[in-house]
Amino acid sequence: MVLAVFSLFLFSFFTPFLCRVFQKKSGWLFSLLPLSLTLYFLSQTSLILQGQTLTHTFEWVPLLNFSFSFHLDGLSYLFAMLICGIGTVIVFYSGSYLEGDRYLGRFFCSLFVFMGSMLGVVLSNNVLVLFVFWELTSLSSYFLIGYNHEKKESRYAALQALLVTGLGGLALLVAVLMAGSAVGSFEITVWVERWQTLISSPYISAIVILVLLAAFTKSAQFPFHFWLPNAMQAPTPVSAYLHSSTMVKAGIYLVARLNPVFSETPLWFTTIEIAGLTTMIVGAVLSFTQNQYKLVLAYMTVTALGMILFLLGMGTAYSVAAALVFILVHALYKAALFLIAGAVDHETGEKDLRKLSGLRSKMPLTAIIALVCGLSMAGVPPLFGFIGKELFLESTLKTQLFYPLNIWVVSFTSLFIVCAACFTGLKPFFGKLAVTPKKPHEAPLALYLGPLIFAVLSVGFGLYPKVLDSFVTASVHTLVRSSSDHVHLALWHGFNQAFFISMTVLAVGVAFYLLRDVSLKLFKPLAIFKSLGPEKAYQIFLKILNSVAKTQTLILQNGFLRYYVFFIILTAVFLCGWVVFLHQETLQMTFNFSDIKFHEFLLVLLIIAATLASTVLRSRISAIISLGVVGYGVSVIFVIFGAPDLAMTQIVIETLIVVLFILVFYHLKPFQNLSSKGSKLRDALLALSAGALMTFLVLAAQDVQYAESISPYFEQNSWLLAHGRNVVNVILVDFRALDTLGEITVLAIAGLGIFILLKLKLGKK
Amino acid sequence: MSFWLAIIVGVLYSAGIYMMMRRSVVKLIIGLALLSHAANLLIFTGAGIVREKAPIISKFQETVSNNADPLPQALVLTAIVISFGVLAFALVLTHRAVESVGTDDLDQMKETDT
């Protein structure tokens, strides 16, 4: 399982080279990897059906409880199958769709990274690992959406997706850290076990809100839905993949995965229900007003995501089962329809649905597939979509929350879905043949094979839903804490309320579609929301962010060295001083002014006087000589306090420095008065406070000993082990000889640098 | 005495930081030199000080005790030498810079192609 995830990452490195070698065949060849992964996950089916889980763990940072742990249960299995299965189709589809494209290798590279990170998200049991993969999906989708990077809209959409989902990613990180410290573990399985500890944490509201923020941004829930339709700038296979089984489903996965942990929190399920209901109706209405093939589908995805979240939020075994089934239903018809949209665009060069019709005669196979998928989307029996819709309606009828508003919202949403299904599945293929930019003919095998498989599966699952029965039961078991009722999937549920609603919606939906031109006028007033919608808020926010960044860069990073120093020191003094202020009671300082001899006192005065002189003197020579006095003074301190080696070194080096200074700066004019009085005063104040802080820290550090000193070891073994009597020297050349080697290297490099600088002939070009 | 040494450390830091914020590049280097003195003394003082007893084992003994701590001395010795290397390099660098720009005012050294 670990190998499954990492093989995709590993493979992504080689795609650009392999692409050059295999050219046109690369799509088919590359799809073998996801295909074999699909087969691998398929081979685990019996395990999943028994309700067992497969786990692989290897420790990474055991001290921090951080391990790569992967976990395959029913939910992960469903997602892994979708990611790899649909991924297989996407890979060979893109090979044909983007044939001859310059950046095909790069495209496959991002696609495989994306696939790998998506698989990582749904398989990780450690939330920190999950977070890493979660961010990787955002990052790789950025490259996928911005694939046509020469187009401004593409770059805008890619950045938008990255920023919106990146915001969610940060929220997720904070949430998992908070929750992890509350539970004491980062394993999801442990969270599920100790859910009571977690939800009794004082920060539970914050955790829930942050997790939901992550899920909602990723899954394009209202008001974050705007990035998803914009992401249509991506090449069609990418849209199909992002929308059907990956990326936006990551948020769904997160909610489903954490549902057993948080489901007792009212904040959790009410927020999800509200978001789900709002999103489904907003997506449905917006979808109705669109004319572009892919955009209609994109808003339908928003709707479907809202529906799935709505089902998950109810939290009953029945509704979660419905959610799982609906995820599969939606993935199958949505991937197929997107791929068909791509194929139609590819063959006709037309994206506007209003101008497409009658393609049936030219693309018969595509037409049949589109018909099947469209009917599945509309929820017409005996297709799989019908079962999904029945479960959806029945779950809604069973819930008490927001009754009866939810039924109205759900019915209206379904109505718009029927419209969209007619519009995308039927309209382009039936009626009179329209004139299109390109002369249409049947798409190549790579373009219709995928949708064909999905359509066959839609029919197959529709007619024999029983094959999914045991899978759904086994998966729901892990996702709902009190799962007593069993769910049986069947095509025919009898003449119940849900069936009547379903049929009514179907009929009204078709009527609504036929009167589309008239009914569109009803939605005209909605256009004003375009300028007030959340996307506008996003743009304004981005503008403010940019101007704030610009202002603060101008202040903090203005290119003047002294301001950099100023702000660094100011920050350090402030932070340090603040900590000292907070802990002032714990500090014990003993001042001993009198422990000083007369000659020492004179030395102190000399050093201080020389230091001041070197800062205020106008003449360069005097300033440099004062600096030398400071250095010699310090070496006398070393003499007094038993450090003859230091004293010798200091004297030698101080002499060298003074000589160097004088050699280099002798010919320069005296210091000019460059700064104003005010700025001098400001700098002096800051410098004094920094100095005071340092003095204070030295005094405070006097009585502190955190770890046992290692000096006694050197003192005892210097003669016995290293045969040297001067302990300092022995440390330098024996115990820590490697450090000294490093020091010599630094000196050598400095020497080389100086040599080169002196030899460098400037200004002679 | 460590109180007075702490005062010296503070004075050296103040002077060093103040000089680093001046516009003249020569002053900047003087500030750098003062700052390295400050850091050396900080380590030396912070570890605790003992008068006169150098960590040297006398001829008739195998170990020493109650002497000045050898470890900070070894650290400071390294620091002195390294700061010399840095300072020497900075000196020559500014020398070349002053030579080619014709001024030691940092504000006039903002262009990259002089």
PDB file of N, CA and C in Angstrom, chain A residues 530-581:
ATOM      1  N   LYS A 530     -23.475  38.440  -9.305  1.00  0.00           N
ATOM      2  CA  LYS A 530     -22.148  38.177  -9.830  1.00  0.00           C
ATOM      3  C   LYS A 530     -21.145  39.219  -9.325  1.00  0.00           C
ATOM      4  N   SER A 531     -21.653  40.478  -9.226  1.00  0.00           N
ATOM      5  CA  SER A 531     -20.736  41.519  -8.778  1.00  0.00           C
ATOM      6  C   SER A 531     -20.668  41.620  -7.258  1.00  0.00           C
ATOM      7  N   LEU A 532     -21.559  40.904  -6.579  1.00  0.00           N
ATOM      8  CA  LEU A 532     -21.550  40.952  -5.115  1.00  0.00           C
ATOM      9  C   LEU A 532     -21.123  39.633  -4.505  1.00  0.00           C
ATOM     10  N   GLY A 533     -20.936  38.645  -5.357  1.00  0.00           N
ATOM     11  CA  GLY A 533     -20.705  37.283  -4.874  1.00  0.00           C
ATOM     12  C   GLY A 533     -19.385  37.107  -4.160  1.00  0.00           C
ATOM     13  N   PRO A 534     -19.155  35.906  -3.681  1.00  0.00           N
ATOM     14  CA  PRO A 534     -17.936  35.626  -2.917  1.00  0.00           C
ATOM     15  C   PRO A 534     -16.664  35.799  -3.731  1.00  0.00           C
ATOM     16  N   GLU A 535     -16.791  35.674  -5.064  1.00  0.00           N
ATOM     17  CA  GLU A 535     -15.569  35.837  -5.848  1.00  0.00           C
ATOM     18  C   GLU A 535     -15.082  37.275  -5.774  1.00  0.00           C
ATOM     19  N   LYS A 536     -16.046  38.204  -5.739  1.00  0.00           N
ATOM     20  CA  LYS A 536     -15.689  39.619  -5.595  1.00  0.00           C
ATOM     21  C   LYS A 536     -14.957  39.821  -4.264  1.00  0.00           C
ATOM     22  N   ALA A 537     -15.485  39.180  -3.235  1.00  0.00           N
ATOM     23  CA  ALA A 537     -14.843  39.280  -1.922  1.00  0.00           C
ATOM     24  C   ALA A 537     -13.420  38.751  -1.989  1.00  0.00           C
ATOM     25  N   TYR A 538     -13.258  37.669  -2.716  1.00  0.00           N
ATOM     26  CA  TYR A 538     -11.919  37.094  -2.885  1.00  0.00           C
ATOM     27  C   TYR A 538     -10.983  38.097  -3.542  1.00  0.00           C
ATOM     28  N   GLN A 539     -11.501  38.754  -4.608  1.00  0.00           N
ATOM     29  CA  GLN A 539     -10.652  39.708  -5.327  1.00  0.00           C
ATOM     30  C   GLN A 539     -10.274  40.892  -4.450  1.00  0.00           C
ATOM     31  N   ILE A 540     -11.266  41.383  -3.700  1.00  0.00           N
ATOM     32  CA  ILE A 540     -10.989  42.528  -2.827  1.00  0.00           C
ATOM     33  C   ILE A 540      -9.977  42.138  -1.765  1.00  0.00           C
ATOM     34  N   PHE A 541     -10.186  40.959  -1.216  1.00  0.00           N
ATOM     35  CA  PHE A 541      -9.267  40.474  -0.182  1.00  0.00           C
ATOM     36  C   PHE A 541      -7.848  40.394  -0.731  1.00  0.00           C
ATOM     37  N   LEU A 542      -7.742  39.879  -1.956  1.00  0.00           N
ATOM     38  CA  LEU A 542      -6.427  39.728  -2.578  1.00  0.00           C
ATOM     39  C   LEU A 542      -5.776  41.089  -2.793  1.00  0.00           C
ATOM     40  N   LYS A 543      -6.595  42.052  -3.193  1.00  0.00           N
ATOM     41  CA  LYS A 543      -6.078  43.399  -3.438  1.00  0.00           C
ATOM     42  C   LYS A 543      -5.544  43.998  -2.140  1.00  0.00           C
ATOM     43  N   ILE A 544      -6.332  43.848  -1.075  1.00  0.00           N
ATOM     44  CA  ILE A 544      -5.901  44.386   0.220  1.00  0.00           C
ATOM     45  C   ILE A 544      -4.619  43.710   0.671  1.00  0.00           C
ATOM     46  N   LEU A 545      -4.603  42.403   0.502  1.00  0.00           N
ATOM     47  CA  LEU A 545      -3.426  41.633   0.911  1.00  0.00           C
ATOM     48  C   LEU A 545      -2.189  42.134   0.189  1.00  0.00           C
ATOM     49  N   ASN A 546      -2.331  42.358  -1.118  1.00  0.00           N
ATOM     50  CA  ASN A 546      -1.204  42.824  -1.907  1.00  0.00           C
ATOM     51  C   ASN A 546      -0.723  44.184  -1.450  1.00  0.00           C
ATOM     52  N   SER A 547      -1.683  45.082  -1.179  1.00  0.00           N
ATOM     53  CA  SER A 547      -1.240  46.429  -0.811  1.00  0.00           C
ATOM     54  C   SER A 547      -0.612  46.418   0.578  1.00  0.00           C
ATOM     55  N   VAL A 548      -1.143  45.590   1.477  1.00  0.00           N
ATOM     56  CA  VAL A 548      -0.528  45.488   2.806  1.00  0.00           C
ATOM     57  C   VAL A 548       0.893  44.948   2.677  1.00  0.00           C
ATOM     58  N   ALA A 549       1.035  43.916   1.833  1.00  0.00           N
ATOM     59  CA  ALA A 549       2.354  43.334   1.644  1.00  0.00           C
ATOM     60  C   ALA A 549       3.327  44.363   1.089  1.00  0.00           C
ATOM     61  N   LYS A 550       2.819  45.158   0.130  1.00  0.00           N
ATOM     62  CA  LYS A 550       3.668  46.163  -0.492  1.00  0.00           C
ATOM     63  C   LYS A 550       4.107  47.208   0.535  1.00  0.00           C
ATOM     64  N   THR A 551       3.145  47.660   1.349  1.00  0.00           N
ATOM     65  CA  THR A 551       3.466  48.686   2.332  1.00  0.00           C
ATOM     66  C   THR A 551       4.478  48.154   3.334  1.00  0.00           C
ATOM     67  N   GLN A 552       4.230  46.960   3.830  1.00  0.00           N
ATOM     68  CA  GLN A 552       5.130  46.477   4.875  1.00  0.00           C
ATOM     69  C   GLN A 552       6.505  46.162   4.313  1.00  0.00           C
ATOM     70  N   THR A 553       6.560  45.785   3.026  1.00  0.00           N
ATOM     71  CA  THR A 553       7.870  45.560   2.418  1.00  0.00           C
ATOM     72  C   THR A 553       8.617  46.881   2.300  1.00  0.00           C
ATOM     73  N   LEU A 554       7.882  47.927   1.929  1.00  0.00           N
ATOM     74  CA  LEU A 554       8.527  49.238   1.807  1.00  0.00           C
ATOM     75  C   LEU A 554       9.081  49.713   3.145  1.00  0.00           C
ATOM     76  N   ILE A 555       8.385  49.371   4.212  1.00  0.00           N
ATOM     77  CA  ILE A 555       8.852  49.807   5.527  1.00  0.00           C
ATOM     78  C   ILE A 555      10.002  48.928   6.017  1.00  0.00           C
ATOM     79  N   LEU A 556       9.804  47.616   5.921  1.00  0.00           N
ATOM     80  CA  LEU A 556      10.756  46.708   6.555  1.00  0.00           C
ATOM     81  C   LEU A 556      11.915  46.321   5.649  1.00  0.00           C
ATOM     82  N   GLN A 557      11.681  46.253   4.338  1.00  0.00           N
ATOM     83  CA  GLN A 557      12.717  45.745   3.439  1.00  0.00           C
ATOM     84  C   GLN A 557      13.067  46.813   2.420  1.00  0.00           C
ATOM     85  N   ASN A 558      13.481  47.988   2.905  1.00  0.00           N
ATOM     86  CA  ASN A 558      13.609  49.117   1.996  1.00  0.00           C
ATOM     87  C   ASN A 558      14.983  49.237   1.365  1.00  0.00           C
ATOM     88  N   GLY A 559      15.883  48.293   1.633  1.00  0.00           N
ATOM     89  CA  GLY A 559      17.184  48.330   0.991  1.00  0.00           C
ATOM     90  C   GLY A 559      18.234  49.104   1.776  1.00  0.00           C
ATOM     91  N   PHE A 560      17.850  49.736   2.880  1.00  0.00           N
ATOM     92  CA  PHE A 560      18.833  50.427   3.701  1.00  0.00           C
ATOM     93  C   PHE A 560      19.255  49.506   4.834  1.00  0.00           C
ATOM     94  N   LEU A 561      20.543  49.195   4.855  1.00  0.00           N
ATOM     95  CA  LEU A 561      21.036  48.236   5.839  1.00  0.00           C
ATOM     96  C   LEU A 561      20.656  48.629   7.260  1.00  0.00           C
ATOM     97  N   ARG A 562      20.796  49.947   7.553  1.00  0.00           N
ATOM     98  CA  ARG A 562      20.599  50.334   8.949  1.00  0.00           C
ATOM     99  C   ARG A 562      19.175  50.115   9.410  1.00  0.00           C
ATOM    100  N   TYR A 563      18.211  50.180   8.493  1.00  0.00           N
ATOM    101  CA  TYR A 563      16.835  49.909   8.929  1.00  0.00           C
ATOM    102  C   TYR A 563      16.612  48.427   9.171  1.00  0.00           C
ATOM    103  N   TYR A 564      17.289  47.605   8.376  1.00  0.00           N
ATOM    104  CA  TYR A 564      17.198  46.170   8.649  1.00  0.00           C
ATOM    105  C   TYR A 564      17.705  45.879  10.053  1.00  0.00           C
ATOM    106  N   VAL A 565      18.915  46.428  10.345  1.00  0.00           N
ATOM    107  CA  VAL A 565      19.489  46.221  11.675  1.00  0.00           C
ATOM    108  C   VAL A 565      18.527  46.748  12.728  1.00  0.00           C
ATOM    109  N   PHE A 566      17.998  47.932  12.453  1.00  0.00           N
ATOM    110  CA  PHE A 566      17.101  48.569  13.409  1.00  0.00           C
ATOM    111  C   PHE A 566      15.915  47.657  13.746  1.00  0.00           C
ATOM    112  N   PHE A 567      15.259  47.139  12.697  1.00  0.00           N
ATOM    113  CA  PHE A 567      14.056  46.347  12.959  1.00  0.00           C
ATOM    114  C   PHE A 567      14.393  44.997  13.585  1.00  0.00           C
ATOM    115  N   ILE A 568      15.515  44.424  13.173  1.00  0.00           N
ATOM    116  CA  ILE A 568      15.891  43.138  13.770  1.00  0.00           C
ATOM    117  C   ILE A 568      16.142  43.314  15.260  1.00  0.00           C
ATOM    118  N   ILE A 569      16.925  44.357  15.591  1.00  0.00           N
ATOM    119  CA  ILE A 569      17.245  44.576  17.003  1.00  0.00           C
ATOM    120  C   ILE A 569      15.983  44.934  17.787  1.00  0.00           C
ATOM    121  N   LEU A 570      15.150  45.778  17.166  1.00  0.00           N
ATOM    122  CA  LEU A 570      13.915  46.184  17.845  1.00  0.00           C
ATOM    123  C   LEU A 570      13.066  44.963  18.185  1.00  0.00           C
ATOM    124  N   THR A 571      12.905  44.071  17.197  1.00  0.00           N
ATOM    125  CA  THR A 571      12.110  42.864  17.428  1.00  0.00           C
ATOM    126  C   THR A 571      12.724  42.023  18.534  1.00  0.00           C
ATOM    127  N   ALA A 572      14.048  41.843  18.443  1.00  0.00           N
ATOM    128  CA  ALA A 572      14.716  41.002  19.441  1.00  0.00           C
ATOM    129  C   ALA A 572      14.543  41.577  20.834  1.00  0.00           C
ATOM    130  N   VAL A 573      14.767  42.892  20.960  1.00  0.00           N
ATOM    131  CA  VAL A 573      14.644  43.531  22.272  1.00  0.00           C
ATOM    132  C   VAL A 573      13.224  43.400  22.788  1.00  0.00           C
ATOM    133  N   PHE A 574      12.278  43.633  21.887  1.00  0.00           N
ATOM    134  CA  PHE A 574      10.882  43.580  22.310  1.00  0.00           C
ATOM    135  C   PHE A 574      10.501  42.181  22.787  1.00  0.00           C
ATOM    136  N   LEU A 575      10.819  41.169  21.967  1.00  0.00           N
ATOM    137  CA  LEU A 575      10.419  39.804  22.320  1.00  0.00           C
ATOM    138  C   LEU A 575      11.106  39.337  23.594  1.00  0.00           C
ATOM    139  N   CYS A 576      12.425  39.577  23.637  1.00  0.00           N
ATOM    140  CA  CYS A 576      13.215  39.151  24.787  1.00  0.00           C
ATOM    141  C   CYS A 576      12.728  39.858  26.046  1.00  0.00           C
ATOM    142  N   GLY A 577      12.564  41.169  25.906  1.00  0.00           N
ATOM    143  CA  GLY A 577      12.138  41.946  27.049  1.00  0.00           C
ATOM    144  C   GLY A 577      10.762  41.526  27.544  1.00  0.00           C
ATOM    145  N   TRP A 578       9.912  41.154  26.600  1.00  0.00           N
ATOM    146  CA  TRP A 578       8.563  40.730  26.960  1.00  0.00           C
ATOM    147  C   TRP A 578       8.603  39.448  27.785  1.00  0.00           C
ATOM    148  N   VAL A 579       9.426  38.500  27.340  1.00  0.00           N
ATOM    149  CA  VAL A 579       9.548  37.236  28.075  1.00  0.00           C
ATOM    150  C   VAL A 579      10.085  37.494  29.474  1.00  0.00           C
ATOM    151  N   VAL A 580      11.105  38.377  29.558  1.00  0.00           N
ATOM    152  CA  VAL A 580      11.665  38.699  30.870  1.00  0.00           C
ATOM    153  C   VAL A 580      10.597  39.319  31.758  1.00  0.00           C
ATOM    154  N   PHE A 581       9.803  40.220  31.162  1.00  0.00           N
ATOM    155  CA  PHE A 581       8.743  40.876  31.910  1.00  0.00           C
ATOM    156  C   PHE A 581       7.732  39.858  32.446  1.00  0.00           C
TER     157      PHE A 581
END
